[in-house]
Coordinates of C-alpha atoms and ligand atoms in Angstrom, one line a residue:
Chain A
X741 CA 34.2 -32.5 -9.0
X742 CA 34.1 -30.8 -5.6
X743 CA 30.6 -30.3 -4.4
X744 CA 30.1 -26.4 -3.9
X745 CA 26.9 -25.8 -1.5
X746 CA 24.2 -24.5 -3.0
X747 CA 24.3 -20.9 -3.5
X748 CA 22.1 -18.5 -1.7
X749 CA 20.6 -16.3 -4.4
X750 CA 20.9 -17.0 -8.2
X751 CA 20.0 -15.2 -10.7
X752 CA 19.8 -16.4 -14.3
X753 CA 19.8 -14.2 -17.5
X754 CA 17.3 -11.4 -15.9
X755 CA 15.3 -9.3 -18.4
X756 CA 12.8 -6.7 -17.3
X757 CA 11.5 -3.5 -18.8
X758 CA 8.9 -0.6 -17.7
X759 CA 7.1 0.1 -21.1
X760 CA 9.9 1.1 -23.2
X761 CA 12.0 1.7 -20.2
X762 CA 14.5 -1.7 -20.6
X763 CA 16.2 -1.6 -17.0
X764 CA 17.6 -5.4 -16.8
X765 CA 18.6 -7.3 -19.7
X766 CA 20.4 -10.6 -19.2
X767 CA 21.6 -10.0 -15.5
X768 CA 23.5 -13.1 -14.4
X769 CA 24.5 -13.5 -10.1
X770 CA 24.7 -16.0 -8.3
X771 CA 25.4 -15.3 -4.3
X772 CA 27.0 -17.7 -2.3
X773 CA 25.8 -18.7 1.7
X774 CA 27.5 -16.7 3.7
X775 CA 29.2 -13.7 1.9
X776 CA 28.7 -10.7 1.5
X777 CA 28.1 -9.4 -1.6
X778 CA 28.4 -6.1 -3.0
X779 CA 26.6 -4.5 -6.1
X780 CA 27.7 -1.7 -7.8
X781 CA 26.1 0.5 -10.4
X782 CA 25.2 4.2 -11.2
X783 CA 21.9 5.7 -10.0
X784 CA 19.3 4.7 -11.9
X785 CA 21.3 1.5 -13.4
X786 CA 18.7 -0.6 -11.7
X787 CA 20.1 -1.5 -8.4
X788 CA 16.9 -1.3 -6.6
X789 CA 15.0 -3.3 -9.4
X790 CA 17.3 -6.3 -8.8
X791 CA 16.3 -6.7 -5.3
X792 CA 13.1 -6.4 -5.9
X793 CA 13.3 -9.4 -7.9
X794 CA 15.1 -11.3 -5.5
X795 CA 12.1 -10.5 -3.1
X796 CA 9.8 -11.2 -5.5
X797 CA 7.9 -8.0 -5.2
X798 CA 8.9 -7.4 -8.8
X799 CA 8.4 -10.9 -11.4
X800 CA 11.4 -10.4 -14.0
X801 CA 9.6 -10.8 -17.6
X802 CA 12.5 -13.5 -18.9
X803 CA 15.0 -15.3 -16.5
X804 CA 14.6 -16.7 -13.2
X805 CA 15.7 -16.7 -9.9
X806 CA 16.3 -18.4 -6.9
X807 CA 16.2 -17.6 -3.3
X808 CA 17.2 -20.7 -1.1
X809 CA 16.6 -22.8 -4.0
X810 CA 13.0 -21.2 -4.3
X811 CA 11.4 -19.1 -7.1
X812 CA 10.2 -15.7 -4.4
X813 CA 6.3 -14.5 -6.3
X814 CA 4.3 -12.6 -4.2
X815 CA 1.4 -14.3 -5.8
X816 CA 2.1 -17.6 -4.2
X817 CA 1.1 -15.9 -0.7
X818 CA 2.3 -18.3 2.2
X819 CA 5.5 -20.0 0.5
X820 CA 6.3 -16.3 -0.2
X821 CA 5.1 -15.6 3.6
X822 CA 7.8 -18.3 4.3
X823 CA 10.5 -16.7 2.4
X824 CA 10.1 -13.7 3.9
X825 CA 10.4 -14.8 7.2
X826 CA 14.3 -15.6 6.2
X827 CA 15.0 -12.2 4.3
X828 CA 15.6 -9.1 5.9
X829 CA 15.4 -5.5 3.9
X830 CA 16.7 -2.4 4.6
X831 CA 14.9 -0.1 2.2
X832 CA 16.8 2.9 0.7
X833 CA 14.3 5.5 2.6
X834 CA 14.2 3.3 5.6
X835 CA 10.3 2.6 4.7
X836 CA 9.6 2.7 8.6
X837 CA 5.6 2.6 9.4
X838 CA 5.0 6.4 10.5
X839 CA 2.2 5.0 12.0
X840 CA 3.5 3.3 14.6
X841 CA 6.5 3.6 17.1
X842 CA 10.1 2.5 17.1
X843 CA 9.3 -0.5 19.0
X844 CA 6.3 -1.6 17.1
X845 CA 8.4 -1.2 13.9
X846 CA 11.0 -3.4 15.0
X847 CA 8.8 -5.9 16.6
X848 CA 6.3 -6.0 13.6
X849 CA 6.8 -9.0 12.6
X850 CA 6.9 -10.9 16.1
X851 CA 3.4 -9.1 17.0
X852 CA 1.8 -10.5 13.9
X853 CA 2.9 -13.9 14.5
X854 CA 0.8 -13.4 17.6
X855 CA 3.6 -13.1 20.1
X856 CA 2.5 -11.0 23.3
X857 CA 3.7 -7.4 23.3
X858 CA 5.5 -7.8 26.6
X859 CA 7.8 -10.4 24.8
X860 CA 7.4 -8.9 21.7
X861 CA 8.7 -5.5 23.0
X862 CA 11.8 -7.2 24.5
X863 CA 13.1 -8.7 21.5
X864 CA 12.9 -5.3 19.9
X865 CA 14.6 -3.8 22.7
X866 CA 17.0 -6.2 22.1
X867 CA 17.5 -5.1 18.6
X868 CA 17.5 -1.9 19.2
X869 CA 20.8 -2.1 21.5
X870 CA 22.0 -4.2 19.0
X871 CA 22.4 -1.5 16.3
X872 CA 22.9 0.8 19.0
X873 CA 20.0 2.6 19.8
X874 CA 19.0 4.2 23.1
X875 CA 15.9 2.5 24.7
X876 CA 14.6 6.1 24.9
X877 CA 14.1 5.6 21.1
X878 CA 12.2 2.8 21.5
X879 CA 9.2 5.0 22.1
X880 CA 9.4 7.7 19.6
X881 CA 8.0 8.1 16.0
X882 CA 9.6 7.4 13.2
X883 CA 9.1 11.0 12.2
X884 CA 11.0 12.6 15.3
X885 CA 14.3 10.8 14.6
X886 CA 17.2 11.7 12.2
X887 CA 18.1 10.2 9.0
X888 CA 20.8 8.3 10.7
X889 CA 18.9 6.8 13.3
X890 CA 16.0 5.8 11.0
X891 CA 18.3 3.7 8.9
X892 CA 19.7 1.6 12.5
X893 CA 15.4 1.1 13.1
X894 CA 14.8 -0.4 9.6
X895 CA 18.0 -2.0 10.3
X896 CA 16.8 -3.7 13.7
X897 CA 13.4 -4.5 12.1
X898 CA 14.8 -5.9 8.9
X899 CA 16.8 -8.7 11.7
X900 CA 14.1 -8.7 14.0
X901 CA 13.7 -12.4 12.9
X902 CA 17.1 -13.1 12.9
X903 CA 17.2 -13.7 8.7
X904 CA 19.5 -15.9 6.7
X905 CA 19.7 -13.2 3.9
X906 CA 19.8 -9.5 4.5
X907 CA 19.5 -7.2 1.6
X908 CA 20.6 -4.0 2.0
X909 CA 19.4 -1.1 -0.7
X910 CA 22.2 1.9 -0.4
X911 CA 22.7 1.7 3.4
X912 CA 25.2 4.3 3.5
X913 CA 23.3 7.1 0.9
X914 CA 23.0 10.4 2.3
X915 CA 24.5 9.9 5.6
X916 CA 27.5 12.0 7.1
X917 CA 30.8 9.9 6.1
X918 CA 31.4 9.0 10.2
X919 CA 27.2 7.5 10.5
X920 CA 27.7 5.7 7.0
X921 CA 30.9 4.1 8.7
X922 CA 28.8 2.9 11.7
X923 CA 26.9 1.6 9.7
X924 CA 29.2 -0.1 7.9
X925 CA 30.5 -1.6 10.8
X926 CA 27.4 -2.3 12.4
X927 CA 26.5 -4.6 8.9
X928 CA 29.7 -6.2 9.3
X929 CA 29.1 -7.1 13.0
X930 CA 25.7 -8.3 12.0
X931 CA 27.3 -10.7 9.3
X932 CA 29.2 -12.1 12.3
X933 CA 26.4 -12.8 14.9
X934 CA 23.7 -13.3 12.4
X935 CA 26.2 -15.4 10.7
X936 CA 24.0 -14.6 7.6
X937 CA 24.3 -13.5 3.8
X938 CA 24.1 -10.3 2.8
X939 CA 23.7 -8.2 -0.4
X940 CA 24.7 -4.8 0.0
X941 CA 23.6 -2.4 -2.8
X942 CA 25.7 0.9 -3.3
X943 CA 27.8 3.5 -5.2
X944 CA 30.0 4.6 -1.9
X945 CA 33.2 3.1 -3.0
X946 CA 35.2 3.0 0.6
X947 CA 31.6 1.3 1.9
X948 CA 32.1 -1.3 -1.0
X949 CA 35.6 -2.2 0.0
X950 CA 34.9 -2.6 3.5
X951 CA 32.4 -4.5 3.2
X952 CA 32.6 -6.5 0.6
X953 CA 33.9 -10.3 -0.2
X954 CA 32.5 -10.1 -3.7
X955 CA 31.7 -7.6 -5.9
X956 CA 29.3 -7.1 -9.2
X957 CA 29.3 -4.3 -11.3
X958 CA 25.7 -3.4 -13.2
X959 CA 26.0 -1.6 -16.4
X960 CA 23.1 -1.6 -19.1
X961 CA 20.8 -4.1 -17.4
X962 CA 23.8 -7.2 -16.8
X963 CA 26.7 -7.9 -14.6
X964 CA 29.7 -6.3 -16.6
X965 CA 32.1 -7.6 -13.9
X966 CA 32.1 -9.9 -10.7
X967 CA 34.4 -11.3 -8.7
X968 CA 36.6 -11.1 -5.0
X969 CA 36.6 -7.7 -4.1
X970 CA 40.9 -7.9 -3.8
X971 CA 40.7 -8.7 -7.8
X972 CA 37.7 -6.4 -8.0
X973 CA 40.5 -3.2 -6.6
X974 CA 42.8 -4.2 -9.2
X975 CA 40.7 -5.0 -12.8
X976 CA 41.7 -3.5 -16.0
X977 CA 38.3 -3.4 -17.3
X978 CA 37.6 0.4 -18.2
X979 CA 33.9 0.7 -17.3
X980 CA 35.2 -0.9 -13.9
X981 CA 38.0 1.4 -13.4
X982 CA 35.9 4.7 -14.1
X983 CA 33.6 3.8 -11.7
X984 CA 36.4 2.6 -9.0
X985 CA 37.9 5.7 -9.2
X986 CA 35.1 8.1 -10.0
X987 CA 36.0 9.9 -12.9
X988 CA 33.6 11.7 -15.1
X989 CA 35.0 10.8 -18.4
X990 CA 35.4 7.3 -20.0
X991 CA 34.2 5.1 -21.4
X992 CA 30.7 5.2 -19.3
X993 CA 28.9 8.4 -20.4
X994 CA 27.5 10.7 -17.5
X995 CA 24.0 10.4 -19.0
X996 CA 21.5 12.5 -16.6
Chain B
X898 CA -0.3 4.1 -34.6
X899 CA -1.9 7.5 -33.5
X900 CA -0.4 9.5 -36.0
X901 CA -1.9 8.1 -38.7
X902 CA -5.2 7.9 -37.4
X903 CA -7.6 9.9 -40.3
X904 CA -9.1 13.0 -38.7
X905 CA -12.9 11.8 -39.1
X906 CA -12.2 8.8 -37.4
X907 CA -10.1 10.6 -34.4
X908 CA -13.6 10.7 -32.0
X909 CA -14.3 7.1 -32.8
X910 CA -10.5 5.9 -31.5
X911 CA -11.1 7.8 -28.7
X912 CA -14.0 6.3 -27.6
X913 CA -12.3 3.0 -28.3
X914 CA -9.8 4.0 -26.0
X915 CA -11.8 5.1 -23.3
X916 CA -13.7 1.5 -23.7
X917 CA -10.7 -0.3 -23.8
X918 CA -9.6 1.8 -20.6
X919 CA -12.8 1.3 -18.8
X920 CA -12.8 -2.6 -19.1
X921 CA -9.1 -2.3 -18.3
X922 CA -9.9 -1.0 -14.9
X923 CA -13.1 -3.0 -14.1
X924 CA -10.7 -6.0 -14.9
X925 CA -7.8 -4.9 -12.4
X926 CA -10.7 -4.2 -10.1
X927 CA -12.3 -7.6 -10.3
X928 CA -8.3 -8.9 -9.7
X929 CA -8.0 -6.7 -6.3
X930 CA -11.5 -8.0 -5.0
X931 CA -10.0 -10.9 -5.8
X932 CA -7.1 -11.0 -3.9
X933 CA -9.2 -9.3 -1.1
X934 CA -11.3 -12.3 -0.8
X935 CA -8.0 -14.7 -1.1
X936 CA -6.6 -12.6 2.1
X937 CA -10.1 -13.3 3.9
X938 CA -9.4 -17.1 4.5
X939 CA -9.9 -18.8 8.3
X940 CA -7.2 -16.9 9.5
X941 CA -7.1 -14.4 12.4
X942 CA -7.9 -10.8 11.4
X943 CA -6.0 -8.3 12.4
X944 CA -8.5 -7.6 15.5
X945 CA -6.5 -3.9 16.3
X946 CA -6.2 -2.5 12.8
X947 CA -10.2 -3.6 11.8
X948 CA -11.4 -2.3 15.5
X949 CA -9.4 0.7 14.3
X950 CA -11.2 1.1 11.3
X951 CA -14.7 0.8 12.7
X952 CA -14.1 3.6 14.9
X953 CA -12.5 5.7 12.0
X954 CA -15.2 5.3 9.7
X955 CA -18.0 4.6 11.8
X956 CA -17.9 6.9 14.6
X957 CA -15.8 9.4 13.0
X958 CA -18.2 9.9 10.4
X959 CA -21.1 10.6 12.9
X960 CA -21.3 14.2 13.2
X961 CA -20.4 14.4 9.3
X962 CA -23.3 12.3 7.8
X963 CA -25.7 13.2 10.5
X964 CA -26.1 17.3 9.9
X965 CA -26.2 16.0 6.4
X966 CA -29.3 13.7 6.9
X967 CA -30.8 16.1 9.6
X968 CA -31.0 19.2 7.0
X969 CA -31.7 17.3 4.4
X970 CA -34.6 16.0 5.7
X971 CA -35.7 19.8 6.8
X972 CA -35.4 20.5 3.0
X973 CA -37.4 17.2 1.8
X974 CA -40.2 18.8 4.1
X975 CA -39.9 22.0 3.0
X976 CA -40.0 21.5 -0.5
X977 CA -42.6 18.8 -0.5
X978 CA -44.5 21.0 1.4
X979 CA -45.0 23.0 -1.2
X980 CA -45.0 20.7 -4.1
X981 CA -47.9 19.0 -2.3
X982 CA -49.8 22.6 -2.5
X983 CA -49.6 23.1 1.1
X984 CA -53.3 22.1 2.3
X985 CA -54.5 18.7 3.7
X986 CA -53.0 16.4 1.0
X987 CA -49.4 18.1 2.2
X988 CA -50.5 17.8 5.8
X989 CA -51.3 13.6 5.5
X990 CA -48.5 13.1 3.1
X991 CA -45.4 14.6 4.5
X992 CA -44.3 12.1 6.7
X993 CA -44.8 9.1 4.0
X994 CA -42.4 11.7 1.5
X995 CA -39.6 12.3 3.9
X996 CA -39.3 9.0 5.4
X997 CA -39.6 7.5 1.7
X998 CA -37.1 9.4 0.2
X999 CA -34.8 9.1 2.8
X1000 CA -35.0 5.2 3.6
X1001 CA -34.9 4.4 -0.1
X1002 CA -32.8 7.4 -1.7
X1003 CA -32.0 10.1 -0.1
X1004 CA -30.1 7.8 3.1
X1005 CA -27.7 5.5 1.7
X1006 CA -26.7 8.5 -1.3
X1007 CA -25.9 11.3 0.5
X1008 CA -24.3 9.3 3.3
X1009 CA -22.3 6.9 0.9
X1010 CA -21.4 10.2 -1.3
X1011 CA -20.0 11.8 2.4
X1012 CA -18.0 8.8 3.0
X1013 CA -17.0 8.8 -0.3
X1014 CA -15.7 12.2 0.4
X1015 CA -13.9 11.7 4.3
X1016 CA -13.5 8.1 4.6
X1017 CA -12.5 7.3 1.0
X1018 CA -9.8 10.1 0.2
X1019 CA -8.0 9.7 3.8
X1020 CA -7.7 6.0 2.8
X1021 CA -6.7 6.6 -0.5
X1022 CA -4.4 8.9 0.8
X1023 CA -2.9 6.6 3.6
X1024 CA -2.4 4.1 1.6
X1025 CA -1.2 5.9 -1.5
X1026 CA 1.7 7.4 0.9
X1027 CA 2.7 4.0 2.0
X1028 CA 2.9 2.7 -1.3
X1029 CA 5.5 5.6 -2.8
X1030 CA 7.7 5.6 0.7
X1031 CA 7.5 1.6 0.3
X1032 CA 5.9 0.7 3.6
X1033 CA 4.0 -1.7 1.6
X1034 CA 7.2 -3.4 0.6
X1035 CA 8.2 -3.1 3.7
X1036 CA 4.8 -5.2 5.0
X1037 CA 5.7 -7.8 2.5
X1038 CA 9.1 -8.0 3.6
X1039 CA 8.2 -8.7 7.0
X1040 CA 6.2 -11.7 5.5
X1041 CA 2.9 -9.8 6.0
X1042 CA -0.2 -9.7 3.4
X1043 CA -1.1 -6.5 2.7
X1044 CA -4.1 -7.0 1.6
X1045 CA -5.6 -9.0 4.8
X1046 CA -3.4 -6.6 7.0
X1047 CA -4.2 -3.0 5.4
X1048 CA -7.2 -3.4 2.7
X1049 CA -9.3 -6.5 4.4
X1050 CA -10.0 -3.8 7.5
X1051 CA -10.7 -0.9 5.4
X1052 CA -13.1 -2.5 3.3
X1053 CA -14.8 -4.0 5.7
X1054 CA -15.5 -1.4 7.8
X1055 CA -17.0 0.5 4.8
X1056 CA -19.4 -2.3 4.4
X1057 CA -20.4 -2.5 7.7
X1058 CA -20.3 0.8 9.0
X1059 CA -22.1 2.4 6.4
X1060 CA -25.1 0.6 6.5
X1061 CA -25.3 1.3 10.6
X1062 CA -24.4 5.1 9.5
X1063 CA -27.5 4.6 7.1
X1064 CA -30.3 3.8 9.7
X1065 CA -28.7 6.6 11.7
X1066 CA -29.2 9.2 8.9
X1067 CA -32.6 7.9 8.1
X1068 CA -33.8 8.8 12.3
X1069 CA -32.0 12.0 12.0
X1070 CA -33.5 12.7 8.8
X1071 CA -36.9 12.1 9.5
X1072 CA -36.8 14.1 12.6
X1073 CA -35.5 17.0 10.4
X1074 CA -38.6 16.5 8.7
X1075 CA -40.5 16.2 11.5
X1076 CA -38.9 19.5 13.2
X1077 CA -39.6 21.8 9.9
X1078 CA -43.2 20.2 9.8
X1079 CA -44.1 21.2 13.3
X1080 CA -41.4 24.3 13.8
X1081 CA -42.7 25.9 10.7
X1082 CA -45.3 24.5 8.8
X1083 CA -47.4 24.5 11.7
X1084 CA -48.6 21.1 11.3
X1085 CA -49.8 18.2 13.7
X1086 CA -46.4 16.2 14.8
X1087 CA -48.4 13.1 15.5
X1088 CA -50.2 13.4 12.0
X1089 CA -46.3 13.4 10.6
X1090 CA -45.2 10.7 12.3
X1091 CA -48.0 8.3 11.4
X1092 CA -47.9 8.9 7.8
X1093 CA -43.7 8.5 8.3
X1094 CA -43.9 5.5 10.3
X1095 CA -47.2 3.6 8.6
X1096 CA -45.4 4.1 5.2
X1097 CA -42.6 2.6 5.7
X1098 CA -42.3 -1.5 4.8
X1099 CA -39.8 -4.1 4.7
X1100 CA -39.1 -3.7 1.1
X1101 CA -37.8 0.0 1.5
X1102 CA -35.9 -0.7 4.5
X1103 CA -34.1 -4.0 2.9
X1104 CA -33.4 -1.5 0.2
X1105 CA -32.1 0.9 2.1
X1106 CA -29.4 -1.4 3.6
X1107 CA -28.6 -3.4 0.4
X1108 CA -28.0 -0.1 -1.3
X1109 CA -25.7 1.5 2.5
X1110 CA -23.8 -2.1 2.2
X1111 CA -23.8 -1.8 -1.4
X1112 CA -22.2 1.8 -1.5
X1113 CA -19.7 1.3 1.8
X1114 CA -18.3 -1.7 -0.2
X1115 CA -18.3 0.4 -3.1
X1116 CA -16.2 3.2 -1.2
X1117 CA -13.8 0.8 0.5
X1118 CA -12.4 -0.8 -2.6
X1119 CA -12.2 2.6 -4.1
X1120 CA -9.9 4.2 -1.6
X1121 CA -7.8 1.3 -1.4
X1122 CA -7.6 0.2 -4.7
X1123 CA -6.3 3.4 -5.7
X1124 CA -4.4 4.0 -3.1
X1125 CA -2.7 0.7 -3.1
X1126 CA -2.0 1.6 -6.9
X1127 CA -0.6 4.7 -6.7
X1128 CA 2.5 5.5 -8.0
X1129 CA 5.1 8.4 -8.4
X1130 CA 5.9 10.4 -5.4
X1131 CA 3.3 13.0 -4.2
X1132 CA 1.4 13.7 -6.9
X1133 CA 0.7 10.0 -7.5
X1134 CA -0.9 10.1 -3.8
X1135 CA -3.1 13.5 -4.8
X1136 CA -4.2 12.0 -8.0
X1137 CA -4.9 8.5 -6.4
X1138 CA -7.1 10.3 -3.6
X1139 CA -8.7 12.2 -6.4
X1140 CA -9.4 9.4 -8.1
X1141 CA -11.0 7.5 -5.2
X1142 CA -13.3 10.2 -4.5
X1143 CA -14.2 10.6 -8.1
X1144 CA -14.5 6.7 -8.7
X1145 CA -16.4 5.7 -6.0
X1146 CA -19.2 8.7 -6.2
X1147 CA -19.3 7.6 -9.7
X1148 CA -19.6 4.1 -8.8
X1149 CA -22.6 5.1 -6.2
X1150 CA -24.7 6.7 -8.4
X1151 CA -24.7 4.3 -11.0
X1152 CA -25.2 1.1 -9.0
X1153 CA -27.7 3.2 -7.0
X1154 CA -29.9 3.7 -10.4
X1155 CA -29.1 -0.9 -10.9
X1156 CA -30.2 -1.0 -7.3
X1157 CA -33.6 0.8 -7.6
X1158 CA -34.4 -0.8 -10.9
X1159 CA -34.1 -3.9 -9.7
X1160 CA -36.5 -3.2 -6.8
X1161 CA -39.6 -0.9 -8.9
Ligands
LIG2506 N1 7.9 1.2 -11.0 C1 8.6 1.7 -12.0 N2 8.0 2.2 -13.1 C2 8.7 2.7 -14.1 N3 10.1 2.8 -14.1 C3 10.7 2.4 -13.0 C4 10.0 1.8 -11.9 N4 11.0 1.5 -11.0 C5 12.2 1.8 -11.5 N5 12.0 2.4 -12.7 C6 13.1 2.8 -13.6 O1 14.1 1.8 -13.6 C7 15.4 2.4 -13.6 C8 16.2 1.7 -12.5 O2 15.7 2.1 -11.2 P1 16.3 1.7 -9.9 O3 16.5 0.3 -9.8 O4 15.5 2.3 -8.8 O5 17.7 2.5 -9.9 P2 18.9 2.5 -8.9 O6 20.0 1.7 -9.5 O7 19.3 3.9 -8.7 O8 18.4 1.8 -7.6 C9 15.2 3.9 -13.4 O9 15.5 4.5 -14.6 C10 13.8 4.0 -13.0 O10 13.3 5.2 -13.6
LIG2507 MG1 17.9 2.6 -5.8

């Protein structure tokens, strides 16, 4: 048997349910070191609710998973503390702190580690170019910039500590079709110098098959299909292929 | 089953709910404080975010809780004045009423119900906002405690800035006092301030503070509680702020009436 490397994220027969709401039941991934993976699924189909149980901000009531071989619960404050320092997040709404500027979003992290701001603020500056930002930014308000640009500042803060595993929750969402192809080129550079793992969440088809290595399909709570994104473009299964192609009628009802 | 339940017994289930619901929420609440003291540990505090916080609620709250205390103590005189039957009796016993009622009552109330009002609802607020645009997450994310980075300040400065807010109040109340005495009740200002000053003892100043520490804590874990809980978009923010305001005033007067017992 050859001996594959321990995967980067697993998930294991994921069940969880608001109330009466069921959202995951029986989700199965597993995320190899290195790839990038790409989840598909309609809105509401719980995309966002799987990361947040990779991050552990959400506890999954039956199944388990694994991040790095370690069980992410925010109750467990400084091995989660730990985790977090290799996971990076780019929320859906950018979730920047409007209380603070550009720089001290980015550099968050660095300042409460205790780094000096001088340093602190270079790093961040450093970022900043990195997903192409003007330094003029760095001193604005969260609040003054555009949709656009808000998503490269989460961006910069989510690698401020250059991360192992970047989780991405629909980067590309509501953006003009030329910004959500900087950005998708600005994930794929970041793959390359941050040599990292990523899990991209989306419903942007031509973002998927840029991006992607693998994908994973989410219907009903579990992982209808998964697999190289070639074989992916090219599956007979009908749920996959009405989603692919983004027709209203199939087998999938448009439920809203 | 709620349908089922038999008309005559309809009031009793809801009283059972609302018991179940209020040892529901002191529960959750006794979790929070929990955590909160979990995030105290020997590690450094945020020193900007709590210096922050003491200037927001201490000195912000100046002006606010002062005019409060200040006219408030006018009215104490006034009314006393009169309930004393306005002769000798009122003119020895003034001072010992208005510094009374404000060191043990009238104080740490009215200056807990105002922070309560300003401090509590823009904290409730605050934090209620970052929890529905995820900035919370976004703390965690970035391998940061929430509740040593954004609650640990808040509550603390509650606690401590409120009792300082308290003897504050108290001066400005009894010189309220003192002002309607002389102004216009025509009586001796050193007469007022001798029966203020000789009244007061140890016990009513201790419970003064216990009560303003009492109260500030109170407030704190209000706001953030709730905010820190709130859910749904904007009008999960207006009804956690809402909530804050209502719980903690709540939550003052009761302990307030636990905190006098224990002292009579
Ligand atoms: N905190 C919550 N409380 C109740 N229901 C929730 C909560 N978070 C998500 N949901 C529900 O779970 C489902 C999946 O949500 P989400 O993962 O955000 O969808 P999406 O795939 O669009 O990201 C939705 O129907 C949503 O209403
Ligand atoms: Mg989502």
């Amino acid at each position: 048997m050859v001996q594959t490397p321990a995967p980067a994220i697993e998930l294991n027969n994921l069940h969880l349910a608001f109330g009466p709401k069921v959202v995951l039941q029986g989700a199965s991934l597993s995320v190899a070191k290195g790839d990038i993976q790409v989840v598909l699924g309609g809105s509401g189909s719980g995309k966002s609710v799987l990361l947040r149980c990779i991050l552990g901000l959400l506890q999954p009531t039956q199944g388990s998973v694994k991040v790095f071989g370690q069980t992410p619960d925010v109750g467990n404050i400084s091995a989660h503390a730990a985790l977090m320092a290799k996971c990076g997040m780019l929320f859906q709404n950018s979730a920047l702190f409007d209380s603070m500027t550009i720089w001290e979003n980015v550099a968050f992290s660095l300042l409460q580690k205790g780094q000096t701001t001088g340093q602190a603020k270079q790093v961040a500056m450093e970022k900043l170019s990195m997903v192409g930002l003007a330094s003029r930014v760095a001193d604005l308000f969260p609040a003054e910039l555009s949709g656009g640009m808000k998503k490269r500042a989460a961006l910069a803060r989510a690698i401020c500590g250059n991360p192992e595993l970047i989780l991405y929750d629909e980067p590309t969402t509501g953006l003009d079709p030329i910004t959500a192809d900087v950005i998708n080129d600005l994930i794929l550079k970041l793959q390359k110098e941050l040599k990292c793992t990523s899990v991209v969440i989306t419903h942007d088809m031509a973002s998927a098959f840029k991006l992607a290595d693998r994908m994973a399909f989410l219907y009903q709570g579990k992982f209808l299909a998964e697999g190289p994104a070639v074989e992916f473009e090219k599956s007979q299964n009908p749920y996959v292929r009405q989603f692919v192609e983004g027709r209203a009628t199939g087998p999938i009802a448009a439920t809203l | 089953m709620p349908t089922t339940t038999p008309a005559l017994l309809r009031p009793l289930a809801e009283l059972g709910g609302a018991v179940l619901w209020l040892v529901r929420e002191i529960g959750k609440l006794t979790l929070f404080t929990g955590k909160l003291v979990q995030a105290m540990g020997p590690r450094n505090f945020c020193r900007t975010s709590l210096t922050e916080q003491f200037v927001f609620v201490g000195v912000g709250s100046l002006p606010l809780v002062l005019m409060t205390a200040l006219f408030t103590g006018g009215v104490v005189a006034l009314q006393s004045h009169h309930g004393l039957g306005g002769g000798v009796l009122a003119n020895t016993q003034l001072g010992k009423l208005v510094a009374l009622s404000m060191l043990r009552e009238l104080g740490p109330v009215l200056a807990g119900l105002m922070l309560a009002s300003r401090v509590g609802a823009a904290m409730a607020a605050e934090l209620g906002t970052m929890r529905v645009t995820e900035q919370i997450d976004a703390l965690i994310t970035l391998a940061t405690n929430p509740m040593r980075y954004l609650v640990l300040p808040r509550v603390l400065a509650c606690l401590l800035m409120l009792p300082l807010l308290v003897m504050l109040a108290n001066t400005l109340g009894i010189i309220g006092g003192y002002l309607v005495a002389v102004q216009s009740l025509g009586q001796d200002g050193q007469a007022f301030l001798d029966a203020a000053f000789g009244a007061i003892t140890s016990e009513d100043l201790m419970m003064g503070m216990i009560k303003a520490a009492v109260f500030g804590f109170l407030v704190g874990l209000m706001a953030t509680y709730h905010g820190f809980n709130a859910s749904m978009g904007a009008a999960g923010v207006g009804t956690a702020t809402t909530r804050a305001v209502m719980y903690s005033s709540v939550a003052i007067l009761i302990s307030d009436y636990f905190i006098t017992a224990a002292f009579v």
